[in-house]
Coordinates of C-alpha atoms and ligand atoms in Angstrom, one line a residue:
M1 CA 92.9 101.1 121.6
D2 CA 93.1 98.8 118.6
S3 CA 96.0 96.7 117.4
I4 CA 96.7 95.1 114.1
I5 CA 98.1 91.6 114.0
V6 CA 100.1 90.5 110.9
T7 CA 101.5 87.1 110.3
G8 CA 104.1 86.5 107.6
N9 CA 102.2 84.4 105.1
G10 CA 104.1 84.1 101.8
P11 CA 103.5 85.8 98.4
L12 CA 100.6 88.1 97.7
S13 CA 98.4 88.1 94.6
G14 CA 95.5 90.2 93.4
Q15 CA 94.4 93.8 93.2
I16 CA 94.3 96.7 95.7
P17 CA 92.1 99.8 94.9
I18 CA 93.9 103.0 95.7
A19 CA 91.9 105.8 97.3
G20 CA 91.8 109.6 96.6
A21 CA 94.7 111.5 98.1
K22 CA 94.4 112.5 101.8
N23 CA 96.8 115.5 101.3
A24 CA 94.9 116.7 98.2
C25 CA 91.5 116.4 99.9
L26 CA 92.8 118.3 103.0
T27 CA 93.6 121.3 100.8
L28 CA 90.6 121.0 98.5
M29 CA 88.2 121.1 101.4
P30 CA 89.2 124.5 102.7
A31 CA 89.0 125.9 99.1
T32 CA 85.2 126.0 99.8
L33 CA 85.9 129.0 102.0
L34 CA 86.8 131.0 98.9
S35 CA 83.3 130.8 97.5
D36 CA 79.6 131.1 98.3
E37 CA 78.7 128.5 95.8
P38 CA 78.8 124.7 96.4
L39 CA 82.0 122.7 96.0
T40 CA 81.6 118.9 95.5
L41 CA 84.6 116.6 95.9
T42 CA 84.4 113.0 94.6
N43 CA 86.8 110.2 95.2
A44 CA 87.4 111.5 98.8
P45 CA 89.2 109.1 101.1
R46 CA 87.4 107.9 104.3
L47 CA 89.9 108.9 107.0
S48 CA 90.0 110.5 110.4
D49 CA 92.0 113.5 109.1
I50 CA 89.2 114.2 106.6
R51 CA 86.7 114.1 109.5
T52 CA 88.9 116.5 111.5
M53 CA 88.9 119.0 108.6
T54 CA 85.1 118.5 108.3
T55 CA 84.7 119.4 112.0
L56 CA 86.9 122.4 111.6
L57 CA 85.0 123.7 108.5
Q58 CA 81.7 123.1 110.3
S59 CA 83.0 125.0 113.3
L60 CA 83.3 128.0 111.0
G61 CA 79.6 127.6 109.8
A62 CA 80.4 125.8 106.6
E63 CA 78.1 122.9 105.5
V64 CA 79.9 119.7 104.9
Q65 CA 78.0 116.6 104.0
A66 CA 79.5 113.2 103.5
L67 CA 77.6 111.2 100.8
N68 CA 78.0 107.9 99.2
E69 CA 79.7 106.4 102.3
G70 CA 82.0 109.4 102.5
Q71 CA 83.4 109.2 99.0
V72 CA 81.6 112.4 98.0
L73 CA 81.9 115.5 100.1
A74 CA 79.3 118.3 99.4
L75 CA 80.6 121.6 100.8
S76 CA 79.2 125.0 101.0
S77 CA 80.4 128.2 102.8
H78 CA 77.5 130.5 101.8
A79 CA 76.5 131.1 105.5
L80 CA 79.8 131.2 107.3
T81 CA 79.4 132.2 111.0
S82 CA 83.0 132.5 112.2
T83 CA 86.6 133.2 110.9
R84 CA 88.3 131.7 114.0
A85 CA 89.8 128.2 113.9
E86 CA 90.0 127.1 117.5
Y87 CA 93.0 125.4 119.2
D88 CA 91.0 122.3 120.2
I89 CA 90.6 121.3 116.5
V90 CA 93.8 122.7 115.0
R91 CA 96.0 120.9 117.5
K92 CA 94.7 117.6 116.2
M93 CA 96.0 118.2 112.7
R94 CA 98.6 120.6 111.3
A95 CA 96.8 120.9 107.9
S96 CA 94.2 123.0 109.8
I97 CA 96.4 126.0 109.0
L98 CA 95.1 125.7 105.4
V99 CA 91.9 127.6 106.3
L100 CA 94.0 130.7 107.0
G101 CA 94.7 131.8 103.4
P102 CA 91.1 131.3 102.1
L103 CA 89.4 132.9 105.2
L104 CA 91.7 136.0 104.9
A105 CA 91.2 136.3 101.2
K106 CA 87.4 136.0 101.3
H107 CA 86.6 137.8 104.6
G108 CA 89.5 140.1 105.1
H109 CA 90.4 138.7 108.5
A110 CA 90.9 135.4 110.3
E111 CA 92.2 134.0 113.6
V112 CA 93.8 130.6 113.4
S113 CA 95.4 128.8 116.3
L114 CA 99.0 127.9 115.8
P115 CA 99.3 124.1 115.3
G116 CA 102.0 123.5 117.9
G117 CA 104.5 120.6 118.0
C118 CA 104.3 117.4 116.1
A119 CA 106.0 114.0 116.4
I120 CA 108.1 114.3 113.3
G121 CA 109.8 117.6 114.0
A122 CA 109.2 121.3 114.8
R123 CA 107.3 122.0 111.6
P124 CA 106.8 125.8 111.9
V125 CA 104.3 127.8 109.9
D126 CA 106.5 130.9 109.2
L127 CA 106.4 130.3 105.4
H128 CA 102.6 130.4 105.4
L129 CA 102.6 133.7 107.3
R130 CA 105.3 135.2 105.1
A131 CA 103.4 134.4 101.9
L132 CA 100.3 136.2 103.3
E133 CA 102.4 139.2 104.4
A134 CA 103.7 139.4 100.8
M135 CA 100.0 139.9 99.8
G136 CA 99.7 142.8 102.3
A137 CA 98.3 140.9 105.3
E138 CA 99.0 142.3 108.8
L139 CA 99.7 139.5 111.2
D140 CA 99.9 139.4 114.9
L141 CA 100.7 136.4 117.0
R142 CA 98.8 136.6 120.3
E143 CA 97.8 133.9 122.9
G144 CA 98.7 131.1 120.6
Y145 CA 96.7 132.4 117.6
V146 CA 97.6 134.1 114.4
H147 CA 95.4 137.2 114.0
A148 CA 95.5 138.1 110.3
K149 CA 94.0 141.2 108.7
A150 CA 93.9 142.1 105.0
P151 CA 94.4 145.7 103.9
A152 CA 91.2 147.8 103.3
G153 CA 89.9 146.5 99.9
G154 CA 91.4 143.0 100.4
L155 CA 94.7 141.2 99.8
K156 CA 96.9 142.5 97.0
G157 CA 98.9 140.5 94.5
G158 CA 102.6 140.3 95.3
I159 CA 105.7 138.3 95.0
V160 CA 105.9 135.3 97.3
D161 CA 109.5 133.9 97.1
F162 CA 109.9 130.9 99.4
P163 CA 113.4 130.2 100.8
L164 CA 112.5 126.5 100.9
V165 CA 109.9 124.4 99.3
S166 CA 106.8 123.9 101.4
V167 CA 103.7 122.1 100.2
G168 CA 101.3 123.6 102.7
A169 CA 102.6 127.2 102.4
T170 CA 102.3 127.0 98.6
E171 CA 98.7 125.8 99.0
N172 CA 97.8 128.6 101.4
A173 CA 99.5 131.2 99.1
L174 CA 97.8 129.8 96.0
M175 CA 94.3 129.9 97.6
A176 CA 94.8 133.4 99.0
A177 CA 96.1 134.7 95.7
T178 CA 93.0 133.6 93.7
L179 CA 91.0 136.5 95.3
A180 CA 93.8 139.0 95.8
K181 CA 93.8 142.2 93.6
G182 CA 96.3 141.9 90.8
T183 CA 98.9 139.4 90.0
T184 CA 100.8 137.1 92.4
L185 CA 103.9 135.2 91.6
I186 CA 104.7 132.3 93.8
K187 CA 108.4 131.5 93.4
N188 CA 110.1 128.2 94.5
A189 CA 106.6 126.8 94.7
A190 CA 106.0 123.1 95.6
R191 CA 105.4 120.9 92.5
E192 CA 103.5 118.1 94.2
P193 CA 100.6 116.5 92.3
E194 CA 98.4 117.7 95.2
I195 CA 99.2 121.3 94.3
V196 CA 98.3 120.7 90.7
D197 CA 95.1 119.1 91.8
L198 CA 94.3 122.1 93.9
A199 CA 95.0 124.4 91.0
R200 CA 92.8 122.4 88.7
C201 CA 89.9 122.6 91.2
L202 CA 90.4 126.4 91.7
Q203 CA 90.5 126.9 87.9
K204 CA 87.1 125.1 87.7
M205 CA 85.9 127.6 90.3
G206 CA 87.0 130.4 88.0
A207 CA 90.5 131.2 89.3
Q208 CA 93.2 132.4 86.8
I209 CA 96.3 130.2 87.5
S210 CA 99.2 129.2 85.4
G211 CA 102.4 127.4 86.0
E212 CA 101.1 124.8 88.5
G213 CA 103.4 121.8 88.6
T214 CA 106.4 124.1 88.0
S215 CA 108.3 126.1 90.6
T216 CA 106.8 129.4 89.5
I217 CA 103.0 129.8 89.8
E218 CA 101.3 132.9 88.5
V219 CA 97.8 133.9 89.8
Q220 CA 95.7 136.6 88.4
G221 CA 93.2 137.6 91.1
V222 CA 89.5 137.5 90.3
E223 CA 86.5 139.2 92.1
T224 CA 84.7 136.1 93.1
L225 CA 84.9 132.3 92.7
G226 CA 82.0 130.0 91.8
G227 CA 81.2 126.4 92.5
A228 CA 82.7 123.2 91.1
T229 CA 82.7 119.5 91.1
H230 CA 86.2 117.9 91.3
R231 CA 87.6 114.4 91.6
V232 CA 90.4 114.1 94.1
V233 CA 93.6 112.8 92.5
T234 CA 94.9 109.3 93.4
D235 CA 96.8 109.0 96.7
R236 CA 100.4 108.5 95.6
I237 CA 101.5 107.7 99.1
E238 CA 98.9 105.0 99.6
L239 CA 99.9 103.8 96.1
G240 CA 103.6 103.6 97.0
T241 CA 102.8 101.9 100.3
Y242 CA 100.8 99.1 98.7
M243 CA 103.3 98.8 95.8
L244 CA 105.8 97.8 98.6
A245 CA 103.5 95.0 99.8
P246 CA 104.5 92.5 97.0
A247 CA 108.0 93.9 97.0
I248 CA 108.3 92.8 100.6
A249 CA 106.2 89.7 100.8
G250 CA 106.8 88.5 97.2
G251 CA 104.1 87.8 94.5
E252 CA 102.3 90.2 92.2
V253 CA 99.8 92.9 93.0
E254 CA 98.1 95.4 90.8
C255 CA 97.4 98.8 92.5
L256 CA 94.3 100.0 90.8
G257 CA 94.2 103.7 89.8
G258 CA 98.0 104.1 90.0
T259 CA 100.0 105.8 87.3
I260 CA 103.8 106.1 86.9
E261 CA 103.8 109.9 86.8
L262 CA 102.6 110.0 90.4
V263 CA 105.5 107.9 91.7
Q264 CA 108.2 108.2 89.0
S265 CA 111.2 108.6 91.4
F266 CA 109.9 105.9 93.7
C267 CA 109.6 103.5 90.8
E268 CA 113.2 104.3 89.8
T269 CA 114.3 103.3 93.3
L270 CA 112.2 100.1 93.2
D271 CA 113.8 99.3 89.9
A272 CA 117.3 99.7 91.3
A273 CA 116.2 97.4 94.2
G274 CA 115.1 94.7 91.7
I275 CA 111.4 95.2 91.9
S276 CA 109.4 95.2 88.6
V277 CA 106.7 97.8 88.0
E278 CA 104.5 97.6 84.9
E279 CA 101.9 100.1 83.9
T280 CA 98.6 98.5 83.0
P281 CA 95.4 100.1 81.6
T282 CA 94.0 100.0 85.1
G283 CA 96.9 100.7 87.4
L284 CA 100.4 99.6 88.3
K285 CA 101.4 95.9 88.6
V286 CA 104.3 95.3 91.0
S287 CA 106.1 92.0 91.4
R288 CA 109.2 90.5 93.0
K289 CA 109.9 87.2 91.3
N290 CA 113.7 86.6 91.5
G291 CA 115.5 86.3 94.8
R292 CA 116.3 88.9 97.3
V293 CA 115.9 92.7 97.0
R294 CA 119.1 94.7 96.4
A295 CA 120.2 97.5 98.7
V296 CA 119.6 101.0 97.4
D297 CA 120.4 104.5 98.7
V298 CA 117.4 106.8 99.2
T299 CA 117.3 110.6 99.7
T300 CA 114.0 112.3 100.4
E301 CA 113.3 115.5 98.5
P302 CA 110.4 117.7 97.5
F303 CA 108.5 116.3 94.4
P304 CA 109.6 115.1 91.9
G305 CA 112.2 113.5 94.3
F306 CA 111.6 110.5 96.6
P307 CA 108.8 111.4 99.0
T308 CA 109.5 111.7 102.7
D309 CA 106.0 110.1 103.2
L310 CA 107.4 106.8 101.7
Q311 CA 110.7 106.7 103.6
A312 CA 109.5 104.6 106.5
Q313 CA 107.8 102.1 104.2
M314 CA 110.9 101.9 102.0
M315 CA 113.0 101.2 105.0
A316 CA 110.8 98.2 105.8
L317 CA 111.7 96.8 102.4
L318 CA 115.4 97.5 102.7
C319 CA 115.6 95.7 106.1
T320 CA 115.8 92.4 104.3
A321 CA 117.7 93.6 101.2
E322 CA 121.1 92.2 100.1
G323 CA 123.7 94.7 101.3
T324 CA 123.7 98.0 103.0
S325 CA 121.4 100.9 102.2
V326 CA 121.7 104.5 103.3
L327 CA 118.5 106.6 103.8
E328 CA 118.8 110.3 104.1
E329 CA 115.9 112.3 105.4
K330 CA 116.1 115.8 104.1
I331 CA 112.6 117.1 104.8
F332 CA 111.8 116.5 108.4
E333 CA 114.1 116.0 111.5
N334 CA 113.2 113.1 113.8
R335 CA 111.5 111.0 111.1
F336 CA 113.2 107.7 111.9
M337 CA 111.0 106.7 114.9
H338 CA 110.1 103.5 113.1
A339 CA 113.8 102.4 113.1
P340 CA 113.9 101.2 116.7
E341 CA 110.6 99.4 116.2
L342 CA 111.9 97.7 113.1
M343 CA 115.0 96.8 115.1
R344 CA 112.7 95.0 117.6
M345 CA 111.9 92.8 114.7
G346 CA 115.6 92.0 114.0
A347 CA 116.4 94.7 111.6
Q348 CA 120.0 96.2 111.6
I349 CA 119.7 99.9 111.5
D350 CA 122.1 102.7 112.6
V351 CA 120.6 106.1 112.8
H352 CA 122.9 109.3 113.0
G353 CA 120.9 112.5 112.7
G354 CA 119.2 112.6 109.4
T355 CA 120.9 109.4 108.1
A356 CA 120.0 105.8 108.6
K357 CA 122.2 102.9 107.5
V358 CA 120.2 99.7 107.0
T359 CA 122.1 96.4 106.7
G360 CA 119.8 93.8 105.2
V361 CA 119.2 90.6 107.2
D362 CA 117.8 87.3 105.9
K363 CA 114.5 87.6 107.6
L364 CA 112.7 89.7 110.2
K365 CA 110.9 88.2 113.1
G366 CA 107.5 89.1 114.4
A367 CA 107.3 91.2 117.6
P368 CA 105.0 93.5 119.4
V369 CA 105.8 97.0 118.1
M370 CA 104.4 100.5 118.6
A371 CA 103.1 102.8 115.8
T372 CA 104.6 106.3 116.4
D373 CA 103.1 108.2 113.5
L374 CA 101.1 107.7 110.4
R375 CA 103.7 106.4 108.0
A376 CA 105.7 104.6 110.6
S377 CA 102.7 102.6 111.5
V378 CA 102.1 101.3 108.0
S379 CA 105.9 100.5 107.7
L380 CA 105.5 98.1 110.6
I381 CA 102.6 96.4 109.0
L382 CA 104.6 96.0 105.7
A383 CA 107.5 94.6 107.6
G384 CA 105.2 92.1 109.3
L385 CA 104.0 90.8 106.0
A386 CA 107.3 89.0 105.5
A387 CA 108.4 88.5 109.1
E388 CA 108.5 85.1 110.7
G389 CA 105.6 84.7 113.1
E390 CA 103.2 87.3 114.5
T391 CA 103.8 91.1 114.5
V392 CA 101.4 93.0 116.7
V393 CA 101.2 96.7 115.8
N394 CA 99.9 98.8 118.7
R395 CA 98.5 102.3 118.7
V396 CA 97.0 102.0 115.2
Y397 CA 94.9 105.1 115.6
H398 CA 97.7 106.8 113.7
L399 CA 97.0 104.6 110.8
D400 CA 93.3 105.6 110.6
R401 CA 94.5 109.2 109.8
G402 CA 95.8 108.1 106.4
Y403 CA 94.8 104.6 105.4
E404 CA 91.2 103.4 104.8
H405 CA 90.4 99.7 105.1
V406 CA 94.0 98.5 105.5
V407 CA 92.9 95.1 106.7
R408 CA 90.4 94.6 103.9
K409 CA 92.9 95.8 101.2
L410 CA 95.8 93.6 102.4
S411 CA 93.7 90.5 103.2
G412 CA 92.2 90.9 99.7
V413 CA 95.6 90.0 98.2
G414 CA 96.2 87.1 100.6
A415 CA 97.9 88.7 103.6
K416 CA 97.1 87.3 107.1
I417 CA 96.1 90.4 108.9
E418 CA 93.4 91.3 111.5
R419 CA 92.5 94.2 113.7
V420 CA 91.7 93.5 117.3
R421 CA 90.1 95.7 119.9
N422 CA 92.1 95.9 123.2
E423 CA 89.8 96.5 126.2
Ligands
UD1_1 C1 102.9 118.2 103.5 C2 102.1 116.9 103.7 C3 103.0 115.8 104.4 C4 104.4 115.7 103.8 C5 105.0 117.1 103.5 C6 106.3 117.0 102.7 C7 99.8 117.6 103.8 C8 98.6 117.7 104.6 N1 100.9 117.1 104.4 O1 103.1 118.7 104.8 O2 102.3 114.6 104.4 O3 105.2 114.9 104.6 O4 104.1 117.9 102.9 O5 106.1 116.4 101.5 O6 99.8 117.9 102.6 N2 108.5 124.4 106.9 C9 109.0 125.5 107.5 N3 108.1 126.6 107.7 C10 106.8 126.5 107.2 C11 106.4 125.4 106.6 C12 107.3 124.3 106.4 O7 110.1 125.6 107.9 O8 106.1 127.5 107.4 C13 109.5 123.3 106.7 C14 109.0 122.0 107.4 O9 109.4 122.0 108.8 C15 109.7 120.9 106.6 C16 109.7 121.5 105.2 O10 109.4 122.9 105.4 O11 111.0 120.8 107.0 C17 108.6 121.0 104.3 O12 107.4 121.0 104.9 P1 106.0 121.2 104.1 O13 106.2 120.9 102.7 O14 105.5 122.5 104.5 O15 105.1 120.1 104.7 P2 103.5 120.2 105.1 O16 102.8 121.0 104.0 O17 103.3 120.5 106.5

C-alpha cells in the first residue's frame, strides 16, 4: 500500500490543470446503455472509479475503450449481453447503481446488486427505486439484488417527486425518463453541474429535456437515442481542493479550467476567510497574501450550497484560522472521520453529531495519519502543505478514486510531496 509524504515547504506558485469531473463521468458513462450508437466522452479523468465503471459496463457486454491515455472514452452498447450488475463490482462503488435506470429503460428489465454500506454513512438507494416506480417499474428486492421490470411496452412517463435532493437518484430518473413513453416531471431535482452536464449529453443523443439546473426537470420521452461526442465538465471538487492549496500554504496558484459558476458558494466562503479568488481568461487565480486566514462557519448543502465533498478540505484550512469555525454537515452522517486525523497534527476540533467546532491554532505539526475516505485523504495532504515537518498519509488508495496525478500537480507548484511504496 502506498503512502504520500508531504513536507510543509512555504508558499506555492504556478498553475494546476483541473481534470474532467469524476462524478459527471460516472453518470455519463452509463448513458451509453440507452443507445445502440457510439458515445464518445472527452476530458475524462484517469481514476480508479472510472476504471470500476468501465469494468461494470464491460461485464454487461458494452465496449469501452480508453484512448489518448484515458482522456477519451469510446463507448458502445450495441451488443449488450447482460442486464445484471454483479455484487462483486457494485460493492466497490456506489455509483454502480446508475446503470439501473438506463438498463431498465432500454431493455425493460435489469438486476442490480444493492451497493451496501459505505464509510460516510448509510447512503440508501430508496429514492432511486421510488423514481423508477413512478415510471411504472415493478421492483423486487431479493438476495441482495434489485430485480426491476418495466411494464409491457416500456417505462411510462410519470411524476417523480423527491422528498429530499439526491444527485444519483435525479441522474437515474433523468436517464430512465428519456426513453419512457410520455412526459416525466422530476420535482425537487438536484441542480448540480454534473446533472446539467448529463442533460446536455443526453440532449445531444436526441433526448427532449428542459429545466436542467433548476429543481424541476421535464423530460419528453423519445423512441430511441443516437450517438454523441461530449466533453466532460470540469471537476468542481478537484478545483475547490486545489484552490485550497495556496489558501493553506500561502502564495498564488492558478487553477486552469476553473470558473466561478462551478464554485460560487465555496468562493464566497473563501472570501469571508480572507482568501482572494480572481477569474482569469484561463481559470481561477487564488492567493493568500496578508496574514492569517479568518474563521468562517460552513454548512454543507445540495448545489448551489457549499458542497459536502469540499467540507474535509475546508476543515484543513480552518485548522489554522484565527478564531473558531463551526462546520455543519447536512448531507451525510459520519463525515468527520478526517477530524481525529487532523487532531493528530495538532488541530483543535470538537465533533458533536453533525457539527464540528474548529478552533484555529498557529501551526499544525506533521504526523503519520490515515486516509479514511476519498475527500478525507486529500484534506490530510492539504493540511500537510503548511504543517511543520513531515506528514505521512497512509492508505492513499482512497485518493486514486478521485484525484489523478496529485503528486505531479502539487509538486508542479512547488510543494514538497512524494509517493512511496510500502512493501
Ligand atoms: C453524489 C456524489 C458524491 C456527493 C453527493 C452529494 C457521485 C458519484 N457522487 O453522491 O460525491 O458527496 O452526491 O453531493 O456523483 N439518499 C437517500 N436515499 C437515496 C439516495 C440518497 O436517503 O436513495 C440520501 C443520502 O444518504 C444522502 C443524501 O440523500 O444523505 C444525498 O445523497 P445523494 O445526493 O444521493 O448522493 P450520491 O448521488 O450518492
